[in-house]
mmCIF file of C-alpha atoms in Angstrom:
data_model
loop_
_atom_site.group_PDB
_atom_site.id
_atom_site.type_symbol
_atom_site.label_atom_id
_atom_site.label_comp_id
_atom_site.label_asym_id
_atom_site.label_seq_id
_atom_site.Cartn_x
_atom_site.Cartn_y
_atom_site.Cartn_z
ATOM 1 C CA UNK A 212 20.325 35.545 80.025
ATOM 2 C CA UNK A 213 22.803 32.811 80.242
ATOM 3 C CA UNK A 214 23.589 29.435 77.967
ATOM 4 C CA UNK A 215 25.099 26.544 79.020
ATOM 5 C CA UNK A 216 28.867 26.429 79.454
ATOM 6 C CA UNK A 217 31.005 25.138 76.592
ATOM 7 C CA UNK A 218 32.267 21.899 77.966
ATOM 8 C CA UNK A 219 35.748 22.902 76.946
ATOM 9 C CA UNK A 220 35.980 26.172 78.971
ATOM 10 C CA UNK A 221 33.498 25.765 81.452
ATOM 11 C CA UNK A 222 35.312 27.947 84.495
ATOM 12 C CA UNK A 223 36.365 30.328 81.655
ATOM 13 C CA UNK A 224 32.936 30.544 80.072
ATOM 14 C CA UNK A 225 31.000 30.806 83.131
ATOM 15 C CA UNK A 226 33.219 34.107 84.434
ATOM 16 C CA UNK A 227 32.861 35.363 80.619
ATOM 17 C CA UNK A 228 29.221 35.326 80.268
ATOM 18 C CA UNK A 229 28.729 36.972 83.459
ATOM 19 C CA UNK A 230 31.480 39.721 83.383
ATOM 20 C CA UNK A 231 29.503 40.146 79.838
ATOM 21 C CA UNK A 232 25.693 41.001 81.040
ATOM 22 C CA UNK A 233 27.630 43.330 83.953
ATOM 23 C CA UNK A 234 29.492 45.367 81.120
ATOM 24 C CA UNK A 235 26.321 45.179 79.097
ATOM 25 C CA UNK A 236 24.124 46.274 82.179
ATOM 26 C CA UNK A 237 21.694 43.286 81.724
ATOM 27 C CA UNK A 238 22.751 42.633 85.619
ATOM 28 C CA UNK A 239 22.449 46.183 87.092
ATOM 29 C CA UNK A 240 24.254 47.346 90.395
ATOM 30 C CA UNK A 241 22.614 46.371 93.186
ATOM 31 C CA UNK A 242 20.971 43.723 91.567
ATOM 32 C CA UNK A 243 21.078 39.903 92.936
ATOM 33 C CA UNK A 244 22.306 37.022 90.881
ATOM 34 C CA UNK A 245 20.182 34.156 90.521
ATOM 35 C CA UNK A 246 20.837 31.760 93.326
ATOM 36 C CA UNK A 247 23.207 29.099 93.325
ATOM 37 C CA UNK A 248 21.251 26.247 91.856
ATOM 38 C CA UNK A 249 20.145 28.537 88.954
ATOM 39 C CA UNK A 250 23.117 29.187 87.892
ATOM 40 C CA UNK A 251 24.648 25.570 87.934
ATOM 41 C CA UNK A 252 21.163 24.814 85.716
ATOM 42 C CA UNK A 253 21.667 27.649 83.586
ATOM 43 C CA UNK A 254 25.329 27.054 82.522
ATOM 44 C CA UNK A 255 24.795 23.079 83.077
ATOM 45 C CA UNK A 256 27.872 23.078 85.382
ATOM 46 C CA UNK A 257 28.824 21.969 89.017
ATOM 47 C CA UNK A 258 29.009 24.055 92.425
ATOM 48 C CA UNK A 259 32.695 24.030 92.737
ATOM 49 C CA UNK A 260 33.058 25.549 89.160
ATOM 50 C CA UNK A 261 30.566 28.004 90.036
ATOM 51 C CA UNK A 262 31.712 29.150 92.921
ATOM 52 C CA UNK A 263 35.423 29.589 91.612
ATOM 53 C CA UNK A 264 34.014 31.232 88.796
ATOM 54 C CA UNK A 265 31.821 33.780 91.062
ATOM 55 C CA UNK A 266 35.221 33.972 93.520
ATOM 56 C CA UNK A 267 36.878 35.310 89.941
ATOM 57 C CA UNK A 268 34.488 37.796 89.645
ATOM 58 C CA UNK A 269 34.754 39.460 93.151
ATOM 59 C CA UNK A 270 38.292 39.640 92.879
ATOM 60 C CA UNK A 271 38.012 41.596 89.910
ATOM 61 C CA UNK A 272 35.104 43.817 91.251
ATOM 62 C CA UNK A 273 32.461 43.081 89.607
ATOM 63 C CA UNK A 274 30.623 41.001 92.780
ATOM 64 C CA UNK A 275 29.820 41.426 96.052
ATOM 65 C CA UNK A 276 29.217 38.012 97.693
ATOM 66 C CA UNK A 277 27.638 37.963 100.969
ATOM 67 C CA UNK A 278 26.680 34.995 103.173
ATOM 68 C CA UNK A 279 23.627 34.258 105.096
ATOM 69 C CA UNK A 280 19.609 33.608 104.442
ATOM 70 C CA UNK A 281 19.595 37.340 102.175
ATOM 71 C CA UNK A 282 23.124 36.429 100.524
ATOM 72 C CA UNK A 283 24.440 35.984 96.969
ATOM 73 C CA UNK A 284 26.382 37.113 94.603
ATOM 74 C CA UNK A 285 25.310 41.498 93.951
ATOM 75 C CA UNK A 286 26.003 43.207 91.385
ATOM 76 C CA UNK A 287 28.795 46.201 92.602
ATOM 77 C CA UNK A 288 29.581 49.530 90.451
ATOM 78 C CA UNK A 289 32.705 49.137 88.623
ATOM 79 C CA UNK A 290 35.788 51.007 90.165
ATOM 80 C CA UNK A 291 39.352 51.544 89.372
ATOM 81 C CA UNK A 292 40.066 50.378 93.064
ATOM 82 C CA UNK A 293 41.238 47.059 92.410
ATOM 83 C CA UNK A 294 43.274 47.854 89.682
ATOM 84 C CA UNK A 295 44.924 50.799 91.561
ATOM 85 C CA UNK A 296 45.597 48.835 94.525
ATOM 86 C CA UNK A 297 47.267 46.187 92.665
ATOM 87 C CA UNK A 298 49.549 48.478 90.994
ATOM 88 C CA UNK A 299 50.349 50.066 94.237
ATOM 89 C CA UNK A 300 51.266 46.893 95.851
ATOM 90 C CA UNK A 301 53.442 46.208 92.498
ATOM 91 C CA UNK A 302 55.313 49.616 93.504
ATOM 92 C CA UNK A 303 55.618 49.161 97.074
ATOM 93 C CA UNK A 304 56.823 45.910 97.224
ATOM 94 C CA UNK A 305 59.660 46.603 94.668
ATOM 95 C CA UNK A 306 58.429 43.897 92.067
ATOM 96 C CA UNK A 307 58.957 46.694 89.586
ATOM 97 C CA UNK A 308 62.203 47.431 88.476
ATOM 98 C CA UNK A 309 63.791 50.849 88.570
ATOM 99 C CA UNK A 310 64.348 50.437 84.868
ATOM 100 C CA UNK A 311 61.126 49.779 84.305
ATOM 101 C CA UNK A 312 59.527 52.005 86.122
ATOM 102 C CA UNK A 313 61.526 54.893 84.528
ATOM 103 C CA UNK A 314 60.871 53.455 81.213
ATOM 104 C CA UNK A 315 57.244 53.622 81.678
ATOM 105 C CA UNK A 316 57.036 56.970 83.292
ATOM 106 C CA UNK A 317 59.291 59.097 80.768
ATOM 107 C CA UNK A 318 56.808 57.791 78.307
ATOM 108 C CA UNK A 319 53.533 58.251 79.941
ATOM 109 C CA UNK A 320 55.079 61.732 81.576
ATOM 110 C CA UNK A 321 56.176 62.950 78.668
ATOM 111 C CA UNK A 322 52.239 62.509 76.900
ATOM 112 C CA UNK A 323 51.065 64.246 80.371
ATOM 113 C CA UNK A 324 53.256 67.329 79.663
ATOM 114 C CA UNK A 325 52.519 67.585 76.257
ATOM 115 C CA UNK A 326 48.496 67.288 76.277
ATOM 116 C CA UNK A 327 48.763 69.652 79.870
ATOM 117 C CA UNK A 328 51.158 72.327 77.214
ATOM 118 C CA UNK A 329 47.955 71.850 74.729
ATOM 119 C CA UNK A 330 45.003 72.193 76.925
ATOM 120 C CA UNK A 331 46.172 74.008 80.162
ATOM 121 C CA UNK A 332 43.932 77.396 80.664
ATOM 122 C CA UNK A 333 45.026 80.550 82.549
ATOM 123 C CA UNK A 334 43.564 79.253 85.745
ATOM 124 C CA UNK A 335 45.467 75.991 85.393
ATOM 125 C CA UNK A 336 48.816 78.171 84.932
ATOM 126 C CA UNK A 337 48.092 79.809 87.975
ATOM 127 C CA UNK A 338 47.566 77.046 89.981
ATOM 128 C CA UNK A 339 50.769 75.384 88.525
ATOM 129 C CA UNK A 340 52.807 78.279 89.739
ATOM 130 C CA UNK A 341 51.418 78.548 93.099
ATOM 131 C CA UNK A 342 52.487 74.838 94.004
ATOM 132 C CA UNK A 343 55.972 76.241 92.534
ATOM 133 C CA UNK A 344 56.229 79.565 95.037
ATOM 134 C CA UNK A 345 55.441 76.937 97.787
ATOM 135 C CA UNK A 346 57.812 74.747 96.781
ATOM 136 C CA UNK A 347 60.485 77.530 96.832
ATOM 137 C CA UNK A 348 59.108 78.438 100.237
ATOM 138 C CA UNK A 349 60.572 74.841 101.916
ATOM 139 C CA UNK A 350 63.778 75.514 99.534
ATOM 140 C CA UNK A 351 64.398 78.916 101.067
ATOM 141 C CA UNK A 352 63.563 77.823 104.773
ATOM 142 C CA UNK A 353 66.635 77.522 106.943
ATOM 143 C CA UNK A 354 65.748 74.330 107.435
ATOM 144 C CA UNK A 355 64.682 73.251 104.166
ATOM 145 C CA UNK A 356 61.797 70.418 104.079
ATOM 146 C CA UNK A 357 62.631 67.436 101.864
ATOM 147 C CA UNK A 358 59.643 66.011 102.644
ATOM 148 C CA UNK A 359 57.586 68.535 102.119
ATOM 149 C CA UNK A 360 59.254 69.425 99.055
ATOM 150 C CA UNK A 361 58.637 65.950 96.968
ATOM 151 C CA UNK A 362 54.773 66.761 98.021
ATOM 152 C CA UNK A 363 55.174 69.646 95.957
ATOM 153 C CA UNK A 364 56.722 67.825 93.691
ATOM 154 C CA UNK A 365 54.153 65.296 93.507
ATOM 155 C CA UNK A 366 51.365 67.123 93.199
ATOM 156 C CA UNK A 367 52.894 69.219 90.179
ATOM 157 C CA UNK A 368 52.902 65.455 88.601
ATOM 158 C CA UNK A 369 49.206 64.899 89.558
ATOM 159 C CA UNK A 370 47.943 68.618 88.260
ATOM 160 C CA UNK A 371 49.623 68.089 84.794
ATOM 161 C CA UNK A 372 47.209 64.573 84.944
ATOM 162 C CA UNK A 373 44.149 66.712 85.925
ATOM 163 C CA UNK A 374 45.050 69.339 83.516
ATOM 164 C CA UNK A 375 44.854 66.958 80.790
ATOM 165 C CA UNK A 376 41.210 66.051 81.555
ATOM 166 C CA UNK A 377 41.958 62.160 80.959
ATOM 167 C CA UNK A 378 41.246 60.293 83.781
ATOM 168 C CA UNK A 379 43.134 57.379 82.830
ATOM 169 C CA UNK A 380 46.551 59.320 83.453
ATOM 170 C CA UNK A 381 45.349 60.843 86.752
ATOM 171 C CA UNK A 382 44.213 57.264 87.854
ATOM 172 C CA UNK A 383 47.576 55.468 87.166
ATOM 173 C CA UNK A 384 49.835 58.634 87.948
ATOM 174 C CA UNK A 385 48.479 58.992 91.069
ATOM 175 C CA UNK A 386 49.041 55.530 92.175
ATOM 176 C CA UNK A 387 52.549 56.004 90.600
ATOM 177 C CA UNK A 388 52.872 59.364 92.883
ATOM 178 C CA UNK A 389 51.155 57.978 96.107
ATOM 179 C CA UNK A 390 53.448 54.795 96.459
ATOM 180 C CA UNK A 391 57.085 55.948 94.690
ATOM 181 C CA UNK A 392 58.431 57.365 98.246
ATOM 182 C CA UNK A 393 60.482 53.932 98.843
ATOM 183 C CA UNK A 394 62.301 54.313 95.547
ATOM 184 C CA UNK A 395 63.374 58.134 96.488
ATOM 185 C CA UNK A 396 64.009 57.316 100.151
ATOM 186 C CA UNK A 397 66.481 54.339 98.622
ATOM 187 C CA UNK A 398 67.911 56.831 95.808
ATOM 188 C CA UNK A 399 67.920 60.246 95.939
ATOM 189 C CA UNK A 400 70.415 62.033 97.877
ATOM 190 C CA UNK A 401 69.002 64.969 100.057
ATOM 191 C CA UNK A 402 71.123 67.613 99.060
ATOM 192 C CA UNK A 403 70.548 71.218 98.770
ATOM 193 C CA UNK A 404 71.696 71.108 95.045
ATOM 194 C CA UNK A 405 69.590 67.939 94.441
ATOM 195 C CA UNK A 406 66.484 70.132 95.454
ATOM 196 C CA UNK A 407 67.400 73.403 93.812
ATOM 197 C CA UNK A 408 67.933 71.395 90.580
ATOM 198 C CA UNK A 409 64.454 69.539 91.414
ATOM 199 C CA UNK A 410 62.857 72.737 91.219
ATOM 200 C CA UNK A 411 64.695 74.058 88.555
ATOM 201 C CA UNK A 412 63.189 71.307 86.264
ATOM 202 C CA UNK A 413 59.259 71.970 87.826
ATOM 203 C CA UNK A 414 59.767 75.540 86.823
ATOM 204 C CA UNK A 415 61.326 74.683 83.152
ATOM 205 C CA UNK A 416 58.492 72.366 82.823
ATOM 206 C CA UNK A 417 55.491 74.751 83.829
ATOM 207 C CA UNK A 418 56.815 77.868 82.018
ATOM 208 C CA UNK A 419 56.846 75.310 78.688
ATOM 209 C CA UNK A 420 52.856 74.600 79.745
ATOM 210 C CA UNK A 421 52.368 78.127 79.988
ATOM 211 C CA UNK A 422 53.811 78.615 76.604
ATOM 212 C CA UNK A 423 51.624 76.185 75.347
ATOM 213 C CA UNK A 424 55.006 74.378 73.895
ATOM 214 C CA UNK A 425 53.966 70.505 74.208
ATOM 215 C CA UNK A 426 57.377 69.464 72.465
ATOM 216 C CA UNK A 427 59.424 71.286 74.900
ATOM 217 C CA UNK A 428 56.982 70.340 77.775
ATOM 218 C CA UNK A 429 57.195 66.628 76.768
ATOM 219 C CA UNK A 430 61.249 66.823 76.469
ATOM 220 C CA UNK A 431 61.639 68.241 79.711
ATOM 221 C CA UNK A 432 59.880 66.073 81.877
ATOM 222 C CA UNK A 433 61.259 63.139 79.961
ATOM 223 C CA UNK A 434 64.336 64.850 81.355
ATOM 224 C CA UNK A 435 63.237 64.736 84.682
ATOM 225 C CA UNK A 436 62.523 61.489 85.028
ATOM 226 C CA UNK A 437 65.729 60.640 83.441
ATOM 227 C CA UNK A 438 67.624 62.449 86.754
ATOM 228 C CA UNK A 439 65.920 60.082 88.751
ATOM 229 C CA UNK A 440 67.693 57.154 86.465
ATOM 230 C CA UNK A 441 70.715 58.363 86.737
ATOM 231 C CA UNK A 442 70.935 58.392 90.525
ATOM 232 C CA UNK A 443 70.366 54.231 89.921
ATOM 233 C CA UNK A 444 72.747 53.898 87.133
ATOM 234 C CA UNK A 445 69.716 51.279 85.844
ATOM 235 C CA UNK A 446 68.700 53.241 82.401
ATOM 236 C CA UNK A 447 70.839 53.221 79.189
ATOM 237 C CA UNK A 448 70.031 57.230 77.758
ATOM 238 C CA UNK A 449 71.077 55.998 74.333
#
């Protein structure tokens, strides 16, 4: 299965040829690696390059290594977890800029909207319009629910992902969604008119979806993103 290491790239060849027969399915999930010694035979390279290499490949999430008589290095199933997870962390931490952020999401949000306007059924529309009658609910209390409110909010975000049947956009949305709370705690002020404005745009952008307009849809949550910008005076508009 494997050859021996080119003697240039040995650390880099090693995790290559492996990550390779995973993606390929010549190593299954579930199934063991051959042992240690193997290996180093197989690739004609030393311990301590092996096991950085293997220590490589767990991080990304394509190993399981477990210690003890019955250890080694198994095969796991593949999972967005890692990848999620590190953007989260990315998020929370505030290594990513405002700008940036923004500048990513009007772009990616305004796809969203416009495949959701395209593909959205009657069933979808509904659904769309019930988070928005809930959402008016916490407006209309007499003590209105911020909190509750950007819930609504984000789970209008994470339909439009669903709606568009990609699961790459509902993977890295809802990371987005799950971890942006810092950014509005830090940002937006919790005003009456902020919210009724908020809502305002949700309802703009699902009666566009339910007109099946995707330029319209895509232009208005641009725009909604863009009010979040312009609470960090971060984002040039022009």
């Amino acid at each position: 299965m494997f050859r021996h290491a080119r003697s240039n790239r040995v650390f880099e060849d090693v995790v290559d040829q492996i990550q390779e027969a995973i993606l390929e399915g010549k190593l299954q999930v579930g199934e063991k690696l051959p042992a240690e010694r193997e290996l180093q035979a197989m690739f004609h390279t030393s311990r301590g390059t092996l096991r950085e290499a293997l220590r490589v490949l767990e991080q990304r999430g394509l190993i399981e290594i477990k210690r003890g008589v019955s250890g080694g290095a198994i095969v796991k199933k593949i999972s967005s977890d890692e990848m999620s997870e590190s953007l989260a962390l990315l998020i929370r931490s505030q290594k990513v800029s405002i700008a940036h952020l923004v500048e990513f999401r009007k772009d990616l949000e305004g796809m969203v909207a416009a495949l959701a306007a395209q593909r959205a059924t009657d069933q979808d529309i509904k659904t769309l319009n019930a988070l928005l009658h809930e959402a008016s609910t916490h407006l209309s209390a007499e003590e209105p629910d911020w909190e509750a409110f950007i819930q609504i909010d984000r789970q209008v975000h994470l339909e439009l992902a669903r709606i568009t049947g990609n699961p790459l956009y509902r993977l890295i949305l809802h990371t987005i969604h799950t971890n942006i709370h810092r950014y509005y705690d830090l940002f937006l002020p919790k005003s009456a008119a902020n919210r009724q404005e908020e809502y305002h745009n949700l309802c703009e952008i699902v009666q566009a979806i339910a007109d099946h307009n995707a330029e319209r849809a895509s232009e208005l949550a641009r725009a909604h993103i863009f009010r979040f910008a312009n609470y960090t005076n971060q984002v040039d508009f022009h």
